[in-house]
mmCIF file of C-alpha atoms in Angstrom:
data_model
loop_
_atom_site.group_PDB
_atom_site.id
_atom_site.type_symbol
_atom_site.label_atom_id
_atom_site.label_comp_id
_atom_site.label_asym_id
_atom_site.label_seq_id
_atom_site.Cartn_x
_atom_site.Cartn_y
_atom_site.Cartn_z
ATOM 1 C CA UNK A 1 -8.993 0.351 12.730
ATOM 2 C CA UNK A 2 -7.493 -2.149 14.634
ATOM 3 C CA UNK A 3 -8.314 -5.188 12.761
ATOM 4 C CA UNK A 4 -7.706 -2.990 9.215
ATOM 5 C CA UNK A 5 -4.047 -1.445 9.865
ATOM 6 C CA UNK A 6 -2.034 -4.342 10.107
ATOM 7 C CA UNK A 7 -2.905 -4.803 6.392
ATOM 8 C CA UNK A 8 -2.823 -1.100 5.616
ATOM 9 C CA UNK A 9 1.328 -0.622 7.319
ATOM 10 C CA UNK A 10 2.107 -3.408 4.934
ATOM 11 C CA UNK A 11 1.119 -1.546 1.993
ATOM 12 C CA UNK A 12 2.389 1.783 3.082
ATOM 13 C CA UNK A 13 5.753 -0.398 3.739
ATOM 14 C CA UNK A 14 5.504 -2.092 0.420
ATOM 15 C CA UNK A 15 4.851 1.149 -1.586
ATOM 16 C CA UNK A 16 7.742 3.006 -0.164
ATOM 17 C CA UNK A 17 10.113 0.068 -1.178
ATOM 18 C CA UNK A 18 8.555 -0.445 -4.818
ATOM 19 C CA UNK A 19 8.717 3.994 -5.078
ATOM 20 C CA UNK A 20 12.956 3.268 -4.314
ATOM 21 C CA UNK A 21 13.078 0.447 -6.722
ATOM 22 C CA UNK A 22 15.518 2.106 -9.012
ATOM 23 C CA UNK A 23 17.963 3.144 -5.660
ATOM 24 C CA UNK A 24 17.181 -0.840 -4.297
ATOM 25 C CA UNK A 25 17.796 -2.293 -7.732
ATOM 26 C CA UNK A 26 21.612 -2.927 -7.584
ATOM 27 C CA UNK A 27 21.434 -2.379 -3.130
ATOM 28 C CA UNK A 28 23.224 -6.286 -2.653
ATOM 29 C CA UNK A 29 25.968 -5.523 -5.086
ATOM 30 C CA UNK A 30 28.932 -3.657 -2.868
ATOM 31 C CA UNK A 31 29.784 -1.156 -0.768
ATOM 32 C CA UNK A 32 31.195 2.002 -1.539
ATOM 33 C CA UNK A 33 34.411 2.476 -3.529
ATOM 34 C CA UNK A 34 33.691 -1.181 -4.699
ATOM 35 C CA UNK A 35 34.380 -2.200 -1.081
ATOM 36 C CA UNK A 36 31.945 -5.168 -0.355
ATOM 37 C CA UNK A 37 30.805 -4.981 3.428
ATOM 38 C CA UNK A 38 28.176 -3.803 5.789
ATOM 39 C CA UNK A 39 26.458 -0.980 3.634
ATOM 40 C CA UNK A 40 24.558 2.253 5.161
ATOM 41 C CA UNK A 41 20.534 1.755 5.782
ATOM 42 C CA UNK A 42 18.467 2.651 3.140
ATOM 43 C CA UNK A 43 17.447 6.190 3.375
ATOM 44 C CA UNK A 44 13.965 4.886 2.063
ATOM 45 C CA UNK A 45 13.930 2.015 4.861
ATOM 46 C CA UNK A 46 14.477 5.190 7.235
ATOM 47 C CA UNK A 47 11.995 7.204 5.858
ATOM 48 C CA UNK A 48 8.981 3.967 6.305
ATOM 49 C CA UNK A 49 10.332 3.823 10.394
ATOM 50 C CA UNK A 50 9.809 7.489 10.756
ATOM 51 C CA UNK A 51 6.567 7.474 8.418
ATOM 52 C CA UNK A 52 4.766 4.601 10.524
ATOM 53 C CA UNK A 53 6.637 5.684 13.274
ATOM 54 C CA UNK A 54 6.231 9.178 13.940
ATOM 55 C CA UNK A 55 2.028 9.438 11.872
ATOM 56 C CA UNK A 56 0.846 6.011 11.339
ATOM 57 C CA UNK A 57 0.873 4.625 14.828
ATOM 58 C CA UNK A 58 0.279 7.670 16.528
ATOM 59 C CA UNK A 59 -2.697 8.246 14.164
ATOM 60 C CA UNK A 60 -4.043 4.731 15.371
ATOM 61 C CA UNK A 61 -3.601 5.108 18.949
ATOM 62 C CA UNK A 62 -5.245 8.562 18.815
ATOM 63 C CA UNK A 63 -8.505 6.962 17.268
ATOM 64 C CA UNK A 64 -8.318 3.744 19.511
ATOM 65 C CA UNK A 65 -8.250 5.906 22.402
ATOM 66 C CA UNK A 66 -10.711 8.666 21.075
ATOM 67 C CA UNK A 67 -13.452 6.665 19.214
ATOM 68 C CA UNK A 68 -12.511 2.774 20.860
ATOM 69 C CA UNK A 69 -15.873 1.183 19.055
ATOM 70 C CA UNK A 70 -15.449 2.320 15.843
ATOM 71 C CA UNK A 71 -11.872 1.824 16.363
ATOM 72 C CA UNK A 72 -12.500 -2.368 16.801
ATOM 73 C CA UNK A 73 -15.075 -2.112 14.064
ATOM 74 C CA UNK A 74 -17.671 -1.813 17.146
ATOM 75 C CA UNK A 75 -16.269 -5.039 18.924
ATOM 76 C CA UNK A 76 -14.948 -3.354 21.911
ATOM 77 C CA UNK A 77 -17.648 -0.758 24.094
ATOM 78 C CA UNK A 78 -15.021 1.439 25.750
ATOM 79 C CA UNK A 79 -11.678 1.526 27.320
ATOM 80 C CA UNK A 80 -12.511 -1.198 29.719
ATOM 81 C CA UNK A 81 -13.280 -3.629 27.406
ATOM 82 C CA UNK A 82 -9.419 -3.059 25.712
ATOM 83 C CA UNK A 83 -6.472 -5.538 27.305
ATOM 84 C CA UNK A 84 -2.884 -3.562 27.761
ATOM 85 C CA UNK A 85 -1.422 -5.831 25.809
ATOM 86 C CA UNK A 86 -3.628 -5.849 22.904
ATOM 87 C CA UNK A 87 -3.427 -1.929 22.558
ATOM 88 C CA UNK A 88 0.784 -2.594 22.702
ATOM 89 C CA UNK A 89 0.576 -5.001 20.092
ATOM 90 C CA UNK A 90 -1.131 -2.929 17.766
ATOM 91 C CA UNK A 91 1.197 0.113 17.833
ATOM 92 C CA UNK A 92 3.551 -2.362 17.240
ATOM 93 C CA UNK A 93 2.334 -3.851 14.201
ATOM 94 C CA UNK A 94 1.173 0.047 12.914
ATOM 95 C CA UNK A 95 5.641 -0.119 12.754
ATOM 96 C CA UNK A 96 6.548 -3.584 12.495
ATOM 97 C CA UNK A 97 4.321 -4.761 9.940
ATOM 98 C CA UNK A 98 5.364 -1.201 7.644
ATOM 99 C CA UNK A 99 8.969 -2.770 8.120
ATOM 100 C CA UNK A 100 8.000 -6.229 6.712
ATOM 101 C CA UNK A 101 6.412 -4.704 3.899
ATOM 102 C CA UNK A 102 9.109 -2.648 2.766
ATOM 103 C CA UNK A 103 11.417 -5.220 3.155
ATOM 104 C CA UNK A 104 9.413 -7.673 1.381
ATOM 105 C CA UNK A 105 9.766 -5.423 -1.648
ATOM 106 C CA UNK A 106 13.260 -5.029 -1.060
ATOM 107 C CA UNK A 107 13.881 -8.258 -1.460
ATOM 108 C CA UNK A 108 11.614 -8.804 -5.140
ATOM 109 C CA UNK A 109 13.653 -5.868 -6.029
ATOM 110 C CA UNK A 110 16.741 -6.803 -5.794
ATOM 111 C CA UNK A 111 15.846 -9.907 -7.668
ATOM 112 C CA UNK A 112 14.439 -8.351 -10.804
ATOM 113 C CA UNK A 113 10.871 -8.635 -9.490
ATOM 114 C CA UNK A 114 9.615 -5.107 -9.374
ATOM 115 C CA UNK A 115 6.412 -6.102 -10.735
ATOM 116 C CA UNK A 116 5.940 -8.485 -7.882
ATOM 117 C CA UNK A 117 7.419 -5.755 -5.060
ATOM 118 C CA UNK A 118 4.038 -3.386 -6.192
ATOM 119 C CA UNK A 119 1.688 -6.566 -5.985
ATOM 120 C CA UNK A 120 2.706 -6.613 -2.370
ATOM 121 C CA UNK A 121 1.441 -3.053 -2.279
ATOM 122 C CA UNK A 122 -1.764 -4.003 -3.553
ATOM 123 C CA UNK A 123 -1.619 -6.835 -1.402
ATOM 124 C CA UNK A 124 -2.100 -4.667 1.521
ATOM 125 C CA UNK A 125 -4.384 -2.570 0.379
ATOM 126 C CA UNK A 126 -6.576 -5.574 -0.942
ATOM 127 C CA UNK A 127 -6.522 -7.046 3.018
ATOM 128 C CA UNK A 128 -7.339 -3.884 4.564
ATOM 129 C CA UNK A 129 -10.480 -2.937 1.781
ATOM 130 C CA UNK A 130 -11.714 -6.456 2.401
ATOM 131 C CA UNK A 131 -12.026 -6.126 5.903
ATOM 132 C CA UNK A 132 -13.769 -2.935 5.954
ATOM 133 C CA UNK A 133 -16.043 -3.532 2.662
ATOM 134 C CA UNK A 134 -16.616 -7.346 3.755
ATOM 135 C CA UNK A 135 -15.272 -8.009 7.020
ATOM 136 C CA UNK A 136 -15.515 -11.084 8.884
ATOM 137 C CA UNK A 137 -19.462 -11.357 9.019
ATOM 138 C CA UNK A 138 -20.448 -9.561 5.513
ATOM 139 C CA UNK A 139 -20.974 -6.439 7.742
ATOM 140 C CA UNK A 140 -17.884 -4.778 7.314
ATOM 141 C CA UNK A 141 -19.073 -1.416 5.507
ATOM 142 C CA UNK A 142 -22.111 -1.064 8.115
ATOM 143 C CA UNK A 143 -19.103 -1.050 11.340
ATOM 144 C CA UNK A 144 -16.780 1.612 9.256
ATOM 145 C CA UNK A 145 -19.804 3.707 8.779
ATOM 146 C CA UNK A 146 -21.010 3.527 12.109
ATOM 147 C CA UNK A 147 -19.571 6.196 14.505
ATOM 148 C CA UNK A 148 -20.282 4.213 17.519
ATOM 149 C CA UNK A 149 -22.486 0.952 18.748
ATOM 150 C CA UNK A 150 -25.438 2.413 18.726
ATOM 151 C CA UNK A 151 -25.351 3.622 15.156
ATOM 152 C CA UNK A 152 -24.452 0.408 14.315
ATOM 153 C CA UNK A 153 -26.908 -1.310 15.606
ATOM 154 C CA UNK A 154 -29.917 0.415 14.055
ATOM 155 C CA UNK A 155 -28.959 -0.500 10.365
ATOM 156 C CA UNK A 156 -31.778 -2.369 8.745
ATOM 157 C CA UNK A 157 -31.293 -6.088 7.920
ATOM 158 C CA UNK A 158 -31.673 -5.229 4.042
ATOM 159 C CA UNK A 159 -31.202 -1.615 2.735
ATOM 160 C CA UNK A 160 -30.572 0.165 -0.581
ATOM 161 C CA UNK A 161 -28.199 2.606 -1.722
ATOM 162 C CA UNK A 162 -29.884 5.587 -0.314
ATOM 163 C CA UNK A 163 -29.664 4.488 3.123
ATOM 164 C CA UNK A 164 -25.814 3.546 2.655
ATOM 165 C CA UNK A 165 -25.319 6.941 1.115
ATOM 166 C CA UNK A 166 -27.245 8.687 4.038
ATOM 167 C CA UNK A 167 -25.212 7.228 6.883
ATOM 168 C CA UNK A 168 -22.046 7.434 4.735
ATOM 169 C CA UNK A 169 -22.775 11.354 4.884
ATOM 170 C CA UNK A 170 -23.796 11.375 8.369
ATOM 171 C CA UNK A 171 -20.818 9.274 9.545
ATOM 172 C CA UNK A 172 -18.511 11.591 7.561
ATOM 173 C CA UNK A 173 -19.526 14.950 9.993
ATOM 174 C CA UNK A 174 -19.265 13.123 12.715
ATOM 175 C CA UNK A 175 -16.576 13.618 14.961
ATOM 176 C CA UNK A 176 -14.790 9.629 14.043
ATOM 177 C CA UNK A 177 -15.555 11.464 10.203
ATOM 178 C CA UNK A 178 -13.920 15.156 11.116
ATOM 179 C CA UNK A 179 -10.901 13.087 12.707
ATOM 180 C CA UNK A 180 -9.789 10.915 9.826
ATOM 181 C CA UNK A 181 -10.123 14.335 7.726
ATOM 182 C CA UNK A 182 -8.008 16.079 9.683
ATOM 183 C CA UNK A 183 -5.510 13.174 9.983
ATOM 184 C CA UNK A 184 -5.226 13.023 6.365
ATOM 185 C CA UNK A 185 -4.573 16.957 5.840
ATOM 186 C CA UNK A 186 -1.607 15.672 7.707
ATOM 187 C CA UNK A 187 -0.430 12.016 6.445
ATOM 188 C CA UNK A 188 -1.761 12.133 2.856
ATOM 189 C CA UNK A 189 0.796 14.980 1.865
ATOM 190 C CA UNK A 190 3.466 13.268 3.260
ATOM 191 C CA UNK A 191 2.701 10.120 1.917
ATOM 192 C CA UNK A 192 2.850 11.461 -1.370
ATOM 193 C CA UNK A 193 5.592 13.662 -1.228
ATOM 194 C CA UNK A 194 7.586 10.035 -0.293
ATOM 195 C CA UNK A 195 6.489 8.498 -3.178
ATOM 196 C CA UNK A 196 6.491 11.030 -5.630
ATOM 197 C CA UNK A 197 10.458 11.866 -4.470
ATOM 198 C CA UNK A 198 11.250 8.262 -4.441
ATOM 199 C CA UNK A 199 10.691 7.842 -7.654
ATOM 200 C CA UNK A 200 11.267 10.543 -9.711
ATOM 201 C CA UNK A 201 14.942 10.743 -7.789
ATOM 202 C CA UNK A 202 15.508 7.192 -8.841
ATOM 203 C CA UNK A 203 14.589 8.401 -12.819
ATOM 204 C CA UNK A 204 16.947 10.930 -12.590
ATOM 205 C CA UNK A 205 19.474 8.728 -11.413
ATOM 206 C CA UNK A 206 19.170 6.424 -13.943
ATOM 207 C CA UNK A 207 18.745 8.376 -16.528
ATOM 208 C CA UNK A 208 15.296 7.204 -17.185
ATOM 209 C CA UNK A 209 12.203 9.662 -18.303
ATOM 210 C CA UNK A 210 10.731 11.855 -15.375
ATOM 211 C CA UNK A 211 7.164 11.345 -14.647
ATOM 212 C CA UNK A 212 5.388 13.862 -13.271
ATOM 213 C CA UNK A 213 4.067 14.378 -9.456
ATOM 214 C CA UNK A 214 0.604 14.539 -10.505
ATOM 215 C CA UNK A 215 0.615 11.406 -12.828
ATOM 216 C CA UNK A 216 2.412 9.257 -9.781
ATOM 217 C CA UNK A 217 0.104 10.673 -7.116
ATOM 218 C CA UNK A 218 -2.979 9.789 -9.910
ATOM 219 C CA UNK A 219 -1.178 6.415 -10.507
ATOM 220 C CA UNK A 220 -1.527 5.576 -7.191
ATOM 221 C CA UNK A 221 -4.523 6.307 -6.063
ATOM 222 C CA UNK A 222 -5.825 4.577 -9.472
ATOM 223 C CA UNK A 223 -4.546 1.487 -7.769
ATOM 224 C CA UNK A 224 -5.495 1.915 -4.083
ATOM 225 C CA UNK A 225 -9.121 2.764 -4.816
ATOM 226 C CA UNK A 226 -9.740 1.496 -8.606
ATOM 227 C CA UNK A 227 -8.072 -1.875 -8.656
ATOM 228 C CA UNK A 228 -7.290 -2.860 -4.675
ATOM 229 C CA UNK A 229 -10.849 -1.604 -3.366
ATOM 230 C CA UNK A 230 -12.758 -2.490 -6.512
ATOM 231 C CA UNK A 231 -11.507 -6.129 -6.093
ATOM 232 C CA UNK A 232 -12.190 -5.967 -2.524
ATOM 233 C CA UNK A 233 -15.988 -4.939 -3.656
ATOM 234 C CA UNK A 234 -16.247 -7.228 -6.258
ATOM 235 C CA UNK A 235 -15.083 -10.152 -3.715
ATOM 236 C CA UNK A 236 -17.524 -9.519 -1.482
ATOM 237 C CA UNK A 237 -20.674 -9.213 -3.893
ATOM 238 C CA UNK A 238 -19.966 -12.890 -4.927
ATOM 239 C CA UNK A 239 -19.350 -14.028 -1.778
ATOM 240 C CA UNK A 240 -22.578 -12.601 -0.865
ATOM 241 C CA UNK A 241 -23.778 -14.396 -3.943
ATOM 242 C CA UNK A 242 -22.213 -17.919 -3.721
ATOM 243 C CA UNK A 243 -21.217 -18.153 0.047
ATOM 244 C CA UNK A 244 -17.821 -18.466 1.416
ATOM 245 C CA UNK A 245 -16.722 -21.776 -0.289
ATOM 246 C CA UNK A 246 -17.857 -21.035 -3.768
ATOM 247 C CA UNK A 247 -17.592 -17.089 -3.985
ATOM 248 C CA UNK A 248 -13.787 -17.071 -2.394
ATOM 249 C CA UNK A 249 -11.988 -18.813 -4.878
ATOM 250 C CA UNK A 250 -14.806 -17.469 -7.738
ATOM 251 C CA UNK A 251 -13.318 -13.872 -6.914
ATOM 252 C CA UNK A 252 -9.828 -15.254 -6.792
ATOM 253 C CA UNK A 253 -9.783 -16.206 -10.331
ATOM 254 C CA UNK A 254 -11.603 -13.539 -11.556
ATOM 255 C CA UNK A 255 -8.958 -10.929 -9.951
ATOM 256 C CA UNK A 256 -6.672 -13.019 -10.985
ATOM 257 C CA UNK A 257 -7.767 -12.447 -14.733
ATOM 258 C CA UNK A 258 -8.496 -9.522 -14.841
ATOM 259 C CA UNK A 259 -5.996 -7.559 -12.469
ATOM 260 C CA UNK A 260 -3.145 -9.295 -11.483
ATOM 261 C CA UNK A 261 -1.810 -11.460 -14.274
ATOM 262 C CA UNK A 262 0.968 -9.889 -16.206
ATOM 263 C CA UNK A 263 0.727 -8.499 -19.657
ATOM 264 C CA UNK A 264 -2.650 -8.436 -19.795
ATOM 265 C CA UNK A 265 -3.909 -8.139 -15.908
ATOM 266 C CA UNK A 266 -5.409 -4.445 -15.419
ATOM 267 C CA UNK A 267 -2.834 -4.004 -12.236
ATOM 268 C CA UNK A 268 0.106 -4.520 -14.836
ATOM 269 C CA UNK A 269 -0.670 -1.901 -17.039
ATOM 270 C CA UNK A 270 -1.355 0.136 -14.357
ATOM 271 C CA UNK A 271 2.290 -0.637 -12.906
ATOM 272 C CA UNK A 272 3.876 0.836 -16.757
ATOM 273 C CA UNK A 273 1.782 4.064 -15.783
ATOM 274 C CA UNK A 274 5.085 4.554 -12.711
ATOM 275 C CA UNK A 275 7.907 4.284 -15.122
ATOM 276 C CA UNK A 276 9.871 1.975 -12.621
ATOM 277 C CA UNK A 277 12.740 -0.664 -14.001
ATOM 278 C CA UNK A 278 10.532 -3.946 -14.478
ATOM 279 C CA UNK A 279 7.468 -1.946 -16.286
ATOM 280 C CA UNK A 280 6.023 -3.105 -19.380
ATOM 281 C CA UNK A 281 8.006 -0.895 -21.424
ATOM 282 C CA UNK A 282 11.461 -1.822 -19.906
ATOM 283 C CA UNK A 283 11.336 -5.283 -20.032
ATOM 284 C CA UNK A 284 12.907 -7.356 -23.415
ATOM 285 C CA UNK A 285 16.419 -8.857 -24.570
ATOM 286 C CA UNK A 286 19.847 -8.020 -23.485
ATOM 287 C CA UNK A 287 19.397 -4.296 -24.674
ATOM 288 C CA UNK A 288 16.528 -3.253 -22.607
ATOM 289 C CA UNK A 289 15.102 0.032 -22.576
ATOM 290 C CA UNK A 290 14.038 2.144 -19.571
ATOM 291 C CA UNK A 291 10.282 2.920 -19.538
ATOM 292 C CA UNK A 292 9.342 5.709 -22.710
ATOM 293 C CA UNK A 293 11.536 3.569 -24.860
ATOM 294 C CA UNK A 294 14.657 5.344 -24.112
ATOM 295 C CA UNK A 295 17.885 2.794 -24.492
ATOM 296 C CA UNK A 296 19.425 2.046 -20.818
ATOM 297 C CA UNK A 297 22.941 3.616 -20.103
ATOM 298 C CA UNK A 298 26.018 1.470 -20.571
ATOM 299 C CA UNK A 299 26.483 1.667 -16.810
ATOM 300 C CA UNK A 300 23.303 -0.044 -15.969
ATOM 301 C CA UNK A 301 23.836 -2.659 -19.433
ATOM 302 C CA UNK A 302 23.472 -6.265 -18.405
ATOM 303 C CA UNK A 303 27.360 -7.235 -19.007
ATOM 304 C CA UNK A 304 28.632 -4.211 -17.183
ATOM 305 C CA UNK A 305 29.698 -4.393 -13.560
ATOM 306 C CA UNK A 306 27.681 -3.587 -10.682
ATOM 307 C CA UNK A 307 27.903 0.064 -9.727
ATOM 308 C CA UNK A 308 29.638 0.744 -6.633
ATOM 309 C CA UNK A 309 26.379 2.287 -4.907
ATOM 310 C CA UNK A 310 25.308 1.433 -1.190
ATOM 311 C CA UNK A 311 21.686 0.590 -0.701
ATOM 312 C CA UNK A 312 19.239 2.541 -1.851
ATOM 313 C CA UNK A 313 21.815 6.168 -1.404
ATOM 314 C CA UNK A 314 20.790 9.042 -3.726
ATOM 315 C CA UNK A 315 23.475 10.794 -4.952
ATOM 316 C CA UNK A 316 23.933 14.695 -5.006
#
């Protein structure tokens, strides 16, 4: 959706950096050889262009043009009703914006601040579930399941969950429904497969403990659809509740407490679950260990020099 993706890019941006944080850790140390210099692109930063490059945007294009009122969340009634530039400026952001969120990570990263680099996944994924749970006029659940105006329209001014499980069902055979399933046969696996090799590359590198595909894949998705779109839920039951003025920041220090702060937040201990360098389990004195307690190699010991590594390269 048009208003949703700009969010979503950001998080598929900032999960491909935070899956390479072990190959981004030491990226603004030197060049090869110990040379300092220009250094290659990431392989990881190349792999986010061709991912929202090559599926993302084209994915979003093919719905705006296909299915143009569910597309704008049922602002727009056809092709007509679309400016040139407007359609431009969102296959741009489908790339751009998966750009800024991979090097947002980047950055935290090579900083020390893993933890931070995944909250800017969740970030994005907390945006985009917000808009489509919420939205801009409490709606936004009744426009995502709503394959076109019409269906829109006839939703009742106060339902239950039977009727939001009935047009959830009929929304998902219809043909905006059948679409988004057969986009995801397609971007889904690849997604994964990104993460999963990101990470479990950067383990081996390190000499850190393995995880397996299925517990990053079940990590993940733990924290797209437990933590980023329960929050999103959550936020928009108390804004229903309190209003705008009282129920925004309400939500924002309850997520606060219970997901996001460190040690104890929800989204933290969720993080450990990855095995990445800043995770629960690795942080602590001078003599860190990597995540499943296992002592860090004298290469990567605080007192040692940097490796001679260029950013984010996986070696043979």
């Amino acid at each position: 959706m048009v208003q949703v993706d700009v969010f979503w890019a950001y998080g598929i941006g900032a999960g491909f950096g935070t899956a390479a944080a072990f190959h981004l850790r030491n990226s603004g140390a030197t060049g090869p050889a110990g040379r300092s210099g220009p250094q290659r692109p990431s392989p990881w930063l190349l792999a986010t262009a061709l991912y929202c490059g090559m599926l993302f945007a084209p994915s979003g294009i093919w719905l705006l043009w296909s299915f143009p009122d569910w597309e704008t969340m049922q602002v727009a009634d056809g092709h007509g009703a679309l400016p040139g530039w407007l359609v431009a400026l969102f296959a741009l952001t489908n790339v751009s914006q998966g750009l800024l969120g991979y090097e947002v990570a980047r950055r935290l990263i090579v900083r020390g601040r893993v933890y931070a680099a995944f909250l800017q996944t969740g970030a994005g994924y907390l945006g985009m579930f917000l808009i489509l749970v919420h939205g801009w006029d409490g709606r936004g659940y009744q426009r995502f399941f709503s394959p076109g105006r019409e269906e829109f329209a006839e939703w009742p001014e106060s339902h239950g969950p039977g009727e939001l499980l009935s047009r959830a069902g009929d929304w998902a055979g219809s043909p905006v429904g059948l679409t988004l399933a057969g986009m995801g046969v397609v971007l889904l696996p690849v997604l994964f497969w990104l993460l999963v090799t990101a990470i479990r590359s950067g383990q081996r590198e390190a000499g850190a403990p393995v995880n397996s595909a299925s517990r990053i894949v079940g990590t993940f998705l733990l924290a797209v659809f437990g933590l980023a779109l329960g929050s999103a839920v959550l936020t928009s039951v108390l804004v229903h509740q309190l209003g705008w003025w009282a129920g925004t920041p309400v939500a924002a220090l309850v997520v606060w407490g219970l997901v996001l702060r460190r040690e104890t937040g929800a989204a933290h201990r969720v993080f450990g679950l990855l095995g990445l360098p800043d995770a629960p389990k690795s942080r602590g004195p001078e003599n860190r260990e990597h995540p499943g307690g296992r002592a860090r190699p004298a290469a990567e010991a605080p007192a040692a020099a940097p490796r001679d590594a260029s950013d984010g390269a996986v070696t043979a």
